[in-house]
Amino acid sequence: MSRMLTERTSKYESVVTIVDIARICNVSTASVSRVMTGLPGVKAEKREQILSTAENIGYRPNRAARRLVTNKSFMFGFIASDLRNTAYLEYFHTLEREVRREGYEFLIADSEQSVERENANIEKMLDNRVDGLMLFPVSDWLGDGNTSHLRRLDLKPIPVVIFGYLKGYGFDCILADEVAAATHLIDHLFDLGHRRYLYVGLGDLLNRPARERWNGVKQALTKKGLPASALQMTSSGSEGWSQEILTRLTSKMPPTAIICVNDLVAFQLYRPLRDAGISVPQDVSLCGFGTSRIEHTNIGDLLMPSLTTMDFDNEAVAKRGAIMLLDRLTDPSRLPRMSRVPGHLLVRESTGRAR
Amino acid sequence: MSRMLTERTSKYESVVTIVDIARICNVSTASVSRVMTGLPGVKAEKREQILSTAENIGYRPNRAARRLVTNKSFMFGFIASDLRNTAYLEYFHTLEREVRREGYEFLIADSEQSVERENANIEKMLDNRVDGLMLFPVSDWLGDGNTSHLRRLDLKPIPVVIFGYLKGYGFDCILADEVAAATHLIDHLFDLGHRRYLYVGLGDLLNRPARERWNGVKQALTKKGLPASALQMTSSGSEGWSQEILTRLTSKMPPTAIICVNDLVAFQLYRPLRDAGISVPQDVSLCGFGTSRIEHTNIGDLLMPSLTTMDFDNEAVAKRGAIMLLDRLTDPSRLPRMSRVPGHLLVRESTGRAR
DNA sequence: TTGAAAGCGATACCAA
DNA sequence: TTGGTATCGCTTTCAA
């Protein structure tokens, strides 16, 4: 602290407070505060003077002090289940834009797929008295139903929007409609004449979106009276499972359409299929879920053939989520909602008529 | 505020403070504070009692109050020049890991390529009294030298690390060595027998990394006594410029190697080249800069042929940046440094011997 | 329309 | 090893 004071006498500007302004303008700190917070009850002339001296001496309100007395932080918390996933960027970007005009700042934390870390992050956010929380729950990825630590959060009078699926709590939820997406995809393939399908999952037996996609595929096929075959893999290299797929493709009754749990998995099939002399979509149709983008460029568009996929509009999800949070902020007593955003089919080159 | 109080009597837990603990344990708030901050000078027995009652009644220190009195925020600021760029994720992820154990939280903001917004973000961070700031300057992208607003930041006694290039200020800088990277790339191609090169930039005449890459290419070629030809484009669609490239490739003395300003630009050439019947690397070698990753998967690896590129280790950059910040935190008087991290060449299928 | 003063919830100094 | 208390910068009654 004392070093701080000596530093202030060095090259650094000193920090000014409302007391300085009050002294200069010969008014009370109360009046300065009224002006700074935009409250009425200060004569226009004084207001002007206060505003201009504040500007002149470079006054900036101390957020910590303001937070302490108002018990509001003017901050939102954003907790991602795994920030390495680029989809969060799109979410965050949109969310930030949506609430920026309301003057909120963002505290961000990464749970890295760990329930313990998620809990610690929530505690941090509460310690900071965030005015609202956007939470991408780890439970969506681990699928072990381990959500009891969220009970404590539910007891707090703070608006929370869950970006994912969670029931039994008083939170608003927003998520993509995976089942409907799977249904659309099957419809598309069915219309092209496909009757034998192969679903390829990858190390995602517990992952909620992947599970819902698979369920959606099964339901849709069952409704059409068709059998569904799934390949669930856990390895991360493409070696083993792509080999297995090739084997099935060269069997007596091979699948004519392959549905991958996500675009990335589909991408990894391009090379093994080409090396085996199997053409897409002439020999087999290929499609995925969710669009992999890098700076506005769809990777699935670049590949040859370009990949048919069920795209989810992350921006739309984020916008709806932001609205949910803002709504709850103004009316904390409203009933919690769960909202599912439909995806849309991007038909590209990788799907064609069944041979 | 009154609503808050009524709410506290409803389903929500009430908020506890050190006063509550002090009363229950029959000690002063000073002692409680000492225990909570881990300071010595409290008898073991009392310490135990305080700790357990704190645990029991669910006490959590109020960050705002602590910040106000200590004049430290225990927060770092992270200002990205454009968060839509996925590279920031890798940076943030690593930075967060590196400083997490020190107990810092993260305030995040997006400048969206706007100097005005960058300045507003800096003000926000200062208002929050962040203990350190990681700034990706917009000037690196706009290249208009508009950095005067950073002077005010330079006058503050707060550690800042610039992730990018900036001179004339007292900040530490960390960035990738683009010129050396370009040199390596040329060396690689030269060794393969290439003598006629085409550099393809895209809407990045002002973008600092792109400029440095082009400069590096020019320098390297000049040193070898070779001419350099560049194509600078501003359109975002690949239509016009890819046509121009095809024209050059079918001219009398066509380039045998194409160097793209980044991987994404290279990706967009795959289709037009294939459609024109030009094979890579048989007819022309192709390479880029920077690796485009989606969740650990290198896109350049998936494409056929896979793309040769100069990769930059964002994790290494982030780690060095974190160390710089931590170093300056402990010794504010050290001289500012500028550190360049070398890239490394990923030789893949898209480059081969000159024909 | 104004100002005096009482907090907000911690920390840290000083005396005991 | 303790406790009393001033303090951080601001908001917000309450009286004037």
XYZ file of C-alpha atoms (C1' of nucleotides) in Angstrom:
742
model
C 0.000 0.000 0.000
C 2.753 2.397 0.915
C 4.619 1.403 -2.222
C 1.471 2.236 -4.079
C 1.540 5.708 -2.625
C 5.140 6.322 -3.571
C 4.395 5.053 -7.036
C 1.653 7.587 -7.366
C 4.218 10.305 -6.974
C 6.218 8.846 -9.844
C 5.299 8.703 -13.499
C 1.837 7.418 -12.788
C -1.348 9.430 -12.590
C -2.926 9.470 -9.170
C -6.346 7.946 -8.720
C -9.177 10.399 -8.327
C -12.392 9.798 -6.417
C -15.701 11.571 -6.025
C -14.219 13.322 -3.001
C -11.800 15.166 -5.270
C -14.600 16.262 -7.534
C -16.739 17.305 -4.582
C -13.920 19.417 -3.214
C -13.170 21.113 -6.520
C -16.821 21.846 -7.245
C -17.689 22.789 -3.675
C -20.495 20.292 -3.485
C -21.132 17.171 -1.451
C -20.122 13.729 -2.554
C -23.816 12.900 -2.586
C -24.395 15.321 -5.424
C -21.453 13.990 -7.362
C -22.765 10.488 -6.896
C -26.199 11.534 -8.117
C -24.710 12.981 -11.247
C -22.447 10.025 -11.924
C -25.265 7.525 -11.556
C -27.604 9.646 -13.655
C -30.047 10.268 -10.827
C -32.218 13.396 -10.867
C -32.220 16.075 -8.196
C -29.180 18.121 -9.167
C -29.456 21.565 -10.700
C -28.443 21.588 -14.344
C -25.677 24.090 -13.737
C -24.053 22.043 -11.003
C -24.485 18.892 -13.022
C -22.594 20.468 -15.900
C -19.765 21.597 -13.676
C -19.436 18.214 -12.022
C -19.485 16.405 -15.340
C -16.818 18.600 -16.858
C -14.433 18.489 -13.910
C -14.890 14.724 -13.773
C -13.862 14.651 -17.398
C -10.960 17.014 -16.822
C -9.320 15.219 -13.958
C -10.044 11.836 -15.521
C -12.397 10.495 -12.922
C -13.560 6.914 -13.243
C -15.893 5.302 -10.737
C -14.421 2.521 -8.660
C -16.404 -0.552 -9.602
C -15.517 -2.398 -6.420
C -16.887 0.346 -4.211
C -20.037 0.618 -6.242
C -20.513 -3.141 -6.125
C -20.026 -3.260 -2.415
C -22.727 -0.751 -1.654
C -25.256 -1.690 -4.319
C -24.720 -5.399 -3.924
C -24.839 -5.639 -7.704
C -21.782 -6.471 -9.764
C -22.851 -5.392 -13.246
C -21.140 -8.554 -14.363
C -22.372 -11.722 -15.954
C -20.662 -15.026 -15.491
C -19.928 -17.329 -18.409
C -18.900 -20.857 -17.517
C -17.998 -23.129 -20.407
C -17.824 -26.863 -19.922
C -14.779 -27.005 -22.179
C -13.438 -23.834 -23.766
C -11.299 -25.712 -26.271
C -14.509 -26.332 -28.141
C -14.808 -23.488 -30.609
C -18.601 -23.435 -30.511
C -18.343 -21.529 -27.249
C -16.734 -18.691 -29.085
C -19.787 -18.201 -31.224
C -21.983 -18.351 -28.168
C -19.902 -15.935 -26.194
C -19.529 -13.520 -29.043
C -23.262 -13.291 -29.552
C -24.103 -13.184 -25.874
C -21.666 -10.381 -25.313
C -23.149 -8.342 -28.135
C -26.660 -8.893 -26.871
C -26.088 -7.691 -23.347
C -23.313 -5.162 -23.948
C -25.668 -2.253 -24.322
C -27.021 -3.030 -20.885
C -23.564 -2.287 -19.555
C -22.588 -5.694 -18.306
C -19.107 -7.081 -18.165
C -18.093 -10.713 -18.408
C -16.334 -12.981 -16.014
C -15.324 -16.157 -17.786
C -14.306 -19.573 -16.543
C -13.544 -22.968 -18.015
C -14.706 -26.153 -16.345
C -12.594 -28.387 -18.558
C -15.092 -31.228 -18.336
C -14.596 -31.518 -14.606
C -17.501 -31.410 -12.179
C -15.196 -30.280 -9.412
C -13.936 -27.393 -11.483
C -17.450 -26.508 -12.513
C -18.454 -26.306 -8.899
C -15.438 -24.175 -8.064
C -16.291 -21.885 -10.958
C -19.836 -21.467 -9.733
C -18.550 -20.583 -6.292
C -16.264 -17.998 -7.828
C -19.132 -16.459 -9.713
C -21.236 -16.332 -6.581
C -18.357 -14.789 -4.645
C -18.308 -12.117 -7.296
C -22.054 -11.662 -6.950
C -22.557 -11.855 -10.690
C -25.931 -10.513 -11.732
C -26.537 -13.424 -14.043
C -24.927 -16.681 -15.016
C -24.657 -18.539 -18.280
C -23.703 -22.106 -17.615
C -22.768 -24.854 -20.033
C -23.073 -27.821 -17.710
C -20.398 -30.475 -17.620
C -23.129 -33.027 -17.010
C -24.094 -32.662 -20.657
C -20.763 -34.160 -21.573
C -20.146 -36.647 -18.814
C -23.693 -37.939 -18.670
C -23.214 -39.345 -15.185
C -26.119 -37.386 -13.739
C -23.769 -35.722 -11.317
C -25.547 -32.408 -10.882
C -26.199 -32.224 -7.154
C -23.722 -29.388 -6.752
C -26.120 -27.240 -8.770
C -28.648 -27.374 -5.932
C -26.732 -24.745 -4.014
C -26.817 -22.469 -7.032
C -30.548 -23.028 -7.342
C -31.001 -21.638 -3.835
C -29.472 -18.326 -4.832
C -31.610 -15.476 -6.069
C -29.542 -15.108 -9.211
C -30.760 -15.551 -12.770
C -29.212 -18.556 -14.460
C -29.532 -19.804 -17.993
C -28.361 -23.326 -18.668
C -27.027 -23.869 -22.171
C -27.797 -27.527 -22.293
C -30.197 -29.975 -20.737
C -31.025 -30.056 -17.060
C -34.231 -30.922 -15.290
C -35.376 -30.846 -11.716
C -33.982 -27.387 -11.125
C -35.422 -23.908 -11.406
C -33.147 -22.827 -14.230
C -34.067 -21.735 -17.717
C -32.627 -24.024 -20.351
C -31.810 -23.436 -23.982
C -30.502 -26.085 -26.321
C -30.541 -27.416 -29.860
C -33.229 -29.884 -30.849
C -31.023 -32.848 -31.648
C -33.814 -35.361 -32.063
C -35.677 -33.241 -34.596
C -32.389 -32.672 -36.389
C -31.773 -36.410 -36.651
C -35.278 -36.892 -37.974
C -34.723 -34.324 -40.701
C -31.515 -35.961 -41.700
C -33.122 -39.375 -41.978
C -36.000 -37.913 -43.979
C -33.525 -36.429 -46.406
C -31.702 -39.714 -46.838
C -34.902 -41.728 -47.025
C -36.161 -39.514 -49.823
C -32.978 -40.275 -51.688
C -33.848 -43.945 -51.498
C -31.599 -45.026 -48.658
C -32.774 -47.984 -46.610
C -29.642 -49.271 -44.899
C -27.967 -46.869 -42.493
C -24.873 -46.830 -40.372
C -24.540 -44.414 -37.474
C -21.012 -43.660 -36.346
C -20.443 -42.343 -32.856
C -17.070 -41.776 -31.406
C -16.135 -41.833 -27.774
C -19.383 -40.160 -26.893
C -21.413 -42.816 -25.148
C -22.192 -40.376 -22.382
C -22.251 -37.135 -24.309
C -25.820 -35.836 -24.259
C -26.036 -34.295 -27.756
C -24.517 -37.431 -29.267
C -26.911 -39.616 -27.326
C -29.895 -37.592 -28.467
C -28.711 -37.718 -32.061
C -28.471 -41.463 -31.912
C -31.879 -41.715 -30.256
C -33.319 -39.463 -32.933
C -31.846 -41.624 -35.662
C -33.213 -44.773 -34.056
C -36.674 -43.305 -33.565
C -36.868 -42.007 -37.107
C -35.761 -45.319 -38.576
C -38.077 -47.334 -36.369
C -40.980 -45.171 -37.431
C -40.146 -46.053 -41.003
C -39.877 -49.695 -40.128
C -36.142 -49.814 -40.771
C -33.362 -51.283 -38.657
C -30.579 -49.065 -37.345
C -27.005 -50.073 -36.988
C -24.595 -48.130 -34.891
C -20.901 -48.133 -34.487
C -19.815 -46.740 -31.148
C -16.120 -46.084 -30.904
C -13.949 -44.806 -28.165
C -10.580 -44.520 -29.793
C -9.525 -41.105 -30.957
C -7.384 -42.164 -33.891
C -9.298 -43.045 -37.032
C -7.350 -46.229 -37.635
C -9.446 -48.901 -35.988
C -12.942 -47.674 -36.524
C -12.521 -46.560 -40.089
C -11.276 -50.039 -40.874
C -14.415 -51.477 -39.356
C -16.525 -49.158 -41.489
C -14.727 -50.284 -44.634
C -15.411 -53.868 -43.693
C -19.110 -53.186 -43.379
C -19.175 -51.273 -46.634
C -17.799 -54.264 -48.469
C -20.121 -56.798 -46.855
C -23.039 -58.439 -48.648
C -25.713 -55.932 -47.573
C -23.686 -52.780 -47.067
C -25.109 -49.571 -45.670
C -25.766 -46.955 -48.317
C -25.681 -44.017 -45.951
C -23.345 -43.177 -43.102
C -24.476 -40.725 -40.453
C -21.679 -39.361 -38.309
C -22.215 -37.964 -34.841
C -20.517 -34.755 -35.946
C -18.742 -33.208 -38.894
C -15.297 -33.876 -37.513
C -15.889 -37.605 -37.494
C -17.150 -37.409 -41.060
C -14.080 -35.442 -42.082
C -11.875 -38.202 -40.843
C -13.575 -40.683 -43.116
C -12.710 -38.900 -46.342
C -9.208 -40.260 -46.605
C -9.857 -43.901 -45.690
C -12.827 -43.990 -48.067
C -10.799 -42.551 -50.903
C -7.916 -44.921 -50.230
C -10.345 -47.845 -50.363
C -11.674 -46.623 -53.689
C -15.115 -45.882 -52.314
C -16.641 -42.730 -53.804
C -18.936 -40.349 -51.986
C -21.809 -40.025 -52.769
C -21.764 -42.528 -55.656
C -20.972 -45.552 -53.500
C -22.129 -44.298 -50.160
C -23.721 -41.124 -48.806
C -22.058 -39.359 -45.902
C -23.333 -36.724 -43.533
C -22.755 -35.172 -40.131
C -24.130 -32.896 -37.464
C -23.161 -29.382 -36.505
C -21.082 -27.165 -38.714
C -17.371 -26.762 -38.135
C -16.441 -23.191 -38.867
C -13.162 -21.381 -38.815
C -13.620 -17.661 -39.040
C -16.848 -17.800 -41.002
C -15.519 -20.470 -43.316
C -17.404 -23.742 -43.248
C -14.919 -26.556 -43.397
C -17.561 -28.912 -44.730
C -17.891 -26.591 -47.707
C -14.208 -26.760 -48.529
C -13.878 -30.490 -48.641
C -14.457 -32.436 -51.806
C -17.149 -33.554 -51.893
C -18.629 -30.910 -49.600
C -20.377 -32.403 -46.604
C -24.115 -32.551 -46.044
C -24.837 -31.732 -42.440
C -27.487 -30.706 -39.937
C -26.436 -27.257 -38.972
C -27.318 -25.623 -35.690
C -27.555 -21.901 -35.540
C -25.438 -21.191 -32.477
C -26.100 -17.524 -32.862
C -29.838 -18.091 -32.614
C -29.352 -20.245 -29.532
C -27.173 -17.596 -27.940
C -29.673 -14.858 -28.746
C -32.545 -16.781 -27.238
C -30.404 -17.521 -24.207
C -29.542 -13.864 -23.773
C -33.200 -12.930 -23.948
C -34.043 -15.587 -21.378
C -31.472 -14.171 -19.002
C -32.571 -10.591 -19.509
C -36.211 -11.611 -19.054
C -35.484 -13.345 -15.812
C -33.479 -10.372 -14.671
C -36.525 -8.146 -14.977
C -38.949 -10.755 -13.684
C -37.289 -13.248 -11.338
C -40.560 -14.971 -10.514
C -41.379 -16.193 -14.007
C -41.622 -19.922 -14.505
C -38.488 -21.609 -15.790
C -38.600 -22.573 -19.441
C -36.841 -25.122 -21.552
C -36.459 -24.086 -25.147
C -35.175 -26.165 -28.056
C -33.900 -24.512 -31.199
C -34.374 -26.468 -34.443
C -31.459 -27.050 -36.767
C -31.549 -26.821 -40.527
C -30.307 -29.158 -43.177
C -27.424 -28.134 -45.392
C -27.629 -30.364 -48.409
C -24.286 -30.490 -50.129
C -22.397 -32.933 -52.306
C -21.799 -35.841 -49.959
C -25.339 -37.208 -50.091
C -26.963 -38.556 -53.228
C -29.379 -41.208 -54.435
C -28.922 -44.681 -53.066
C -27.303 -46.957 -55.599
C -32.589 -3.600 -1.986
C -35.733 -4.118 0.013
C -36.817 -6.791 -2.467
C -33.495 -8.414 -1.784
C -34.235 -8.502 1.886
C -37.686 -9.980 1.467
C -36.247 -12.540 -0.867
C -33.786 -13.557 1.752
C -36.650 -14.605 3.950
C -38.000 -16.806 1.181
C -36.460 -19.923 -0.277
C -33.048 -18.331 -0.545
C -30.187 -18.639 1.893
C -29.205 -15.426 3.602
C -25.770 -13.997 3.038
C -23.304 -14.389 5.858
C -20.376 -12.095 6.662
C -17.372 -12.177 8.931
C -19.491 -10.357 11.527
C -21.690 -13.418 11.840
C -18.711 -15.649 12.338
C -17.176 -13.256 14.839
C -20.364 -13.199 16.882
C -20.790 -16.962 16.876
C -17.186 -17.611 17.827
C -16.932 -14.741 20.290
C -13.942 -13.228 18.575
C -13.297 -9.995 16.722
C -13.795 -9.560 13.016
C -10.085 -8.896 12.863
C -9.332 -12.441 13.933
C -11.780 -13.889 11.481
C -10.181 -11.843 8.754
C -6.758 -13.084 9.730
C -7.901 -16.651 9.493
C -9.695 -16.172 6.203
C -6.709 -14.524 4.572
C -4.347 -17.109 5.962
C -2.404 -14.648 8.078
C -0.595 -15.835 11.205
C -1.302 -14.618 14.697
C -4.331 -16.643 15.670
C -4.206 -19.487 18.150
C -4.668 -22.853 16.520
C -7.733 -23.630 18.596
C -9.538 -20.448 17.625
C -8.501 -20.858 14.033
C -10.087 -24.290 13.958
C -13.307 -23.019 15.449
C -13.524 -20.101 13.030
C -12.789 -22.297 10.056
C -15.419 -24.850 10.964
C -18.179 -22.367 11.684
C -17.363 -20.591 8.443
C -17.789 -23.900 6.715
C -20.985 -24.676 8.591
C -22.844 -21.478 7.891
C -21.539 -21.355 4.329
C -19.450 -18.237 4.602
C -17.855 -16.900 1.430
C -15.776 -13.729 1.419
C -17.253 -10.808 -0.467
C -14.847 -10.144 -3.292
C -16.027 -6.586 -3.777
C -15.305 -5.647 -0.179
C -11.909 -7.281 -0.291
C -11.091 -5.517 -3.511
C -12.106 -2.174 -2.165
C -9.866 -2.290 0.837
C -6.863 -4.060 -0.675
C -7.050 -2.133 -3.925
C -6.345 -5.402 -5.689
C -8.916 -7.196 -7.784
C -7.383 -10.647 -8.098
C -8.549 -10.458 -11.669
C -6.736 -10.390 -14.962
C -8.156 -8.728 -18.022
C -8.139 -10.425 -21.409
C -8.917 -8.195 -24.374
C -9.067 -9.902 -27.754
C -8.941 -7.868 -30.928
C -11.514 -10.167 -32.477
C -12.873 -13.089 -30.537
C -14.346 -14.756 -33.593
C -10.813 -15.802 -34.373
C -10.409 -19.222 -32.820
C -6.734 -18.743 -32.067
C -7.738 -16.662 -29.054
C -9.315 -19.713 -27.529
C -6.021 -21.507 -27.485
C -4.373 -18.483 -25.976
C -7.009 -17.984 -23.355
C -7.142 -21.620 -22.438
C -3.420 -21.773 -21.819
C -3.228 -18.438 -20.059
C -6.018 -19.407 -17.738
C -4.293 -22.661 -16.848
C -1.008 -20.933 -16.214
C -2.303 -18.352 -13.778
C -5.177 -20.283 -12.239
C -3.130 -21.618 -9.389
C -2.297 -18.051 -8.437
C -6.000 -17.569 -7.797
C -6.790 -15.064 -10.500
C -10.090 -14.724 -12.259
C -10.643 -13.485 -15.776
C -12.520 -10.536 -17.130
C -12.877 -10.878 -20.856
C -13.725 -8.394 -23.587
C -13.862 -8.321 -27.372
C -12.666 -5.315 -29.341
C -14.133 -6.564 -32.613
C -11.420 -4.870 -34.655
C -12.505 -1.464 -33.449
C -10.087 0.987 -31.873
C -12.939 2.715 -30.088
C -14.115 -0.508 -28.574
C -10.593 -1.439 -27.613
C -10.246 1.813 -25.775
C -13.583 1.313 -24.033
C -12.488 -2.170 -23.037
C -9.260 -0.870 -21.566
C -11.194 1.699 -19.560
C -13.446 -1.054 -18.265
C -10.486 -3.084 -17.196
C -8.965 -0.111 -15.429
C -12.276 0.630 -13.730
C -12.153 -2.902 -12.445
C -8.590 -2.392 -11.272
C -7.431 -5.600 -12.897
C -4.096 -6.762 -11.559
C -2.802 -7.485 -15.016
C -3.870 -7.127 -18.596
C -3.392 -9.281 -21.664
C -4.057 -7.243 -24.731
C -4.267 -8.313 -28.354
C -4.045 -4.910 -29.995
C -6.402 -3.979 -32.782
C -3.567 -2.025 -34.356
C -2.031 -5.341 -35.364
C -4.980 -5.875 -37.666
C -5.791 -2.409 -38.845
C -2.201 -1.324 -39.336
C -3.117 2.341 -39.245
C -0.745 3.100 -36.396
C -3.635 4.300 -34.323
C -2.297 3.451 -30.879
C -2.318 6.781 -29.059
C -5.110 5.638 -26.778
C -2.657 3.163 -25.287
C -0.627 6.015 -23.804
C -3.129 6.415 -21.003
C -2.763 2.732 -20.194
C 0.995 3.101 -20.189
C 0.698 5.677 -17.428
C -0.989 3.196 -15.129
C 1.011 1.088 -12.712
C -0.522 -2.113 -14.034
C 1.341 -4.975 -15.680
C 0.433 -5.348 -19.320
C 1.478 -7.940 -21.852
C 0.808 -7.152 -25.480
C 0.152 -10.193 -27.621
C 1.333 -8.630 -30.819
C 3.674 -5.916 -31.974
C 3.862 -2.499 -30.390
C 6.769 -0.197 -29.900
C 7.297 3.094 -28.166
C 5.467 1.981 -25.060
C 6.546 0.380 -21.824
C 4.699 -2.872 -22.396
C 6.074 -6.359 -22.704
C 5.358 -7.887 -26.071
C 5.105 -11.468 -27.207
C 4.506 -12.560 -30.751
C 5.293 -15.134 -33.379
C 8.359 -14.675 -35.544
C 6.661 -14.331 -38.903
C 9.752 -13.308 -40.837
C 11.764 -16.292 -39.675
C 8.795 -18.489 -40.482
C 8.642 -17.188 -44.018
C 12.350 -17.776 -44.397
C 11.990 -21.381 -43.329
C 9.198 -21.924 -45.748
C 11.210 -20.533 -48.639
C 14.199 -22.641 -47.651
C 12.029 -25.716 -47.752
C 10.669 -24.887 -51.191
C 14.061 -23.854 -52.522
C 15.517 -27.167 -51.465
C 12.785 -28.861 -53.460
C 14.014 -27.016 -56.519
C 11.444 -24.243 -56.705
C 12.560 -21.010 -58.303
C 9.345 -19.250 -59.272
C 7.027 -18.303 -56.445
C 3.644 -16.746 -56.064
C 2.566 -15.232 -52.774
C -1.175 -14.932 -52.222
C -2.466 -12.433 -49.691
C -6.077 -11.768 -49.169
C -7.618 -8.581 -47.878
C -4.797 -8.147 -45.449
C -2.776 -5.262 -46.760
C -2.780 -3.760 -43.291
C -2.741 -6.884 -41.192
C 0.596 -7.003 -39.407
C 1.275 -10.762 -39.433
C 0.380 -10.913 -43.123
C 2.644 -7.976 -43.890
C 5.522 -9.557 -42.016
C 5.016 -12.831 -43.830
C 5.159 -11.112 -47.173
C 8.222 -9.163 -46.103
C 9.844 -12.361 -44.962
C 9.126 -14.042 -48.266
C 10.542 -11.094 -50.187
C 13.677 -10.926 -48.069
C 14.322 -14.629 -48.348
C 13.853 -14.653 -52.108
C 15.951 -11.547 -52.608
C 18.737 -13.124 -50.611
C 18.627 -16.046 -52.997
C 18.605 -13.707 -55.964
C 15.086 -14.642 -56.977
C 12.165 -12.416 -57.895
C 8.984 -12.481 -55.859
C 5.535 -12.089 -57.232
C 2.589 -11.302 -55.035
C -1.096 -11.334 -55.501
C -2.881 -9.085 -53.037
C -6.582 -9.543 -52.972
C -9.329 -7.905 -51.037
C -12.398 -9.872 -52.007
C -13.586 -12.521 -49.612
C -15.093 -14.892 -52.137
C -12.585 -17.100 -53.904
C -14.059 -16.475 -57.344
C -11.995 -13.627 -58.770
C -8.609 -14.255 -57.272
C -8.528 -17.983 -57.807
C -9.233 -17.326 -61.484
C -6.250 -14.996 -61.597
C -4.081 -17.668 -60.034
C -5.179 -20.216 -62.624
C -4.275 -17.758 -65.344
C -0.787 -17.360 -63.972
C -0.361 -21.085 -63.571
C -1.082 -21.601 -67.255
C 1.200 -18.796 -68.447
C 4.556 -19.375 -70.166
C 6.684 -19.210 -67.010
C 4.267 -20.351 -64.333
C 5.085 -20.309 -60.635
C 5.881 -23.740 -59.283
C 5.072 -22.891 -55.695
C 2.221 -20.948 -54.170
C 2.601 -19.499 -50.701
C -0.650 -18.475 -49.063
C -0.865 -15.914 -46.296
C -2.694 -18.476 -44.171
C -4.108 -21.957 -44.283
C -7.645 -20.819 -44.896
C -6.651 -19.126 -48.131
C -4.835 -22.249 -49.199
C -7.880 -24.369 -48.367
C -9.973 -22.309 -50.724
C -7.640 -23.106 -53.591
C -8.138 -26.847 -53.459
C -11.381 -26.874 -55.378
C -10.488 -24.434 -58.173
C -7.173 -26.182 -58.715
C -8.814 -29.566 -58.920
C -11.512 -28.277 -61.256
C -8.803 -26.874 -63.503
C -7.059 -30.225 -63.570
C -4.002 -28.950 -61.763
C -2.591 -31.459 -59.294
C -0.907 -30.619 -56.025
C 1.975 -31.136 -55.567
C 2.696 -32.663 -58.997
C 1.904 -29.513 -60.969
C 2.333 -26.927 -58.256
C 3.324 -26.916 -54.611
C 1.012 -25.246 -52.123
C 1.570 -24.114 -48.566
C 0.257 -21.809 -45.881
C 0.901 -20.264 -42.501
C -0.591 -21.015 -39.135
C -2.475 -24.158 -38.397
C -6.257 -24.229 -38.425
C -7.414 -26.515 -35.692
C -10.840 -27.610 -34.596
C -10.754 -29.376 -31.284
C -7.235 -30.702 -31.676
C -7.855 -31.786 -35.242
C -5.705 -30.112 -37.831
C -7.796 -29.282 -40.835
C -4.719 -29.189 -43.025
C -4.151 -32.807 -42.113
C -7.602 -33.881 -43.224
C -7.486 -32.394 -46.668
C -6.166 -34.347 -49.619
C -3.419 -33.641 -50.220
C -2.648 -32.571 -46.657
C -1.285 -29.048 -46.460
C 2.309 -28.086 -45.741
C 2.326 -25.132 -43.390
C 4.379 -23.048 -40.990
C 2.810 -23.799 -37.677
C 2.941 -21.477 -34.714
C 2.725 -22.919 -31.284
C 0.052 -20.727 -29.739
C 0.374 -22.599 -26.515
C 4.053 -21.722 -26.286
C 3.294 -18.079 -27.019
C 0.601 -18.034 -24.357
C 2.895 -19.682 -21.836
C 5.675 -17.183 -22.439
C 3.127 -14.383 -22.207
C 1.826 -15.669 -18.905
C 5.341 -15.839 -17.548
C 6.014 -12.292 -18.703
C 2.951 -11.058 -16.884
C 3.732 -12.947 -13.722
C 7.327 -11.718 -13.844
C 6.249 -8.125 -14.167
C 3.785 -8.610 -11.362
C 6.584 -9.529 -9.009
C 9.039 -6.983 -10.391
C 7.265 -3.982 -11.937
C 10.507 -2.152 -12.590
C 12.053 -4.667 -14.984
C 12.771 -3.480 -18.464
C 10.087 -4.223 -21.046
C 10.915 -7.058 -23.401
C 9.826 -8.031 -26.850
C 9.950 -11.743 -27.459
C 9.399 -13.574 -30.734
C 8.513 -17.234 -30.742
C 9.727 -19.235 -33.754
C 7.337 -21.371 -35.744
C 8.049 -24.820 -37.072
C 7.541 -26.318 -40.459
C 4.978 -29.049 -40.952
C 5.924 -30.767 -44.159
C 2.949 -32.622 -45.529
C 1.733 -33.718 -48.932
C 1.077 -30.416 -50.683
C 4.704 -29.572 -51.346
C 6.978 -31.610 -53.572
C 9.839 -31.309 -56.024
C 9.545 -28.625 -58.643
C 8.624 -30.096 -62.004
C -32.138 20.872 -4.573
C -28.679 20.002 -1.261
C -25.469 17.943 2.373
C -24.302 15.184 6.502
C -23.731 10.838 7.773
C -24.585 5.867 8.029
C -23.468 2.031 6.032
C -21.671 -1.953 2.443
C -17.919 -6.107 4.115
C -13.775 -6.621 4.268
C -8.413 -5.435 5.751
C -4.779 -3.594 8.532
C -2.929 -0.643 11.861
C -2.202 0.214 16.590
C -2.693 -0.717 21.454
C -3.471 -3.685 24.762
C -2.348 -13.434 20.425
C -6.117 -10.389 20.508
C -9.695 -6.565 19.674
C -11.059 -1.871 18.545
C -11.375 0.992 14.868
C -10.160 3.724 10.795
C -10.478 3.059 6.112
C -11.400 1.820 1.118
C -14.985 4.721 -2.558
C -19.315 4.842 -3.251
C -24.681 4.900 -2.611
C -28.559 6.180 -0.160
C -31.395 7.526 3.430
C -32.858 11.486 6.142
C -33.151 16.405 7.338
C -32.605 20.619 6.174
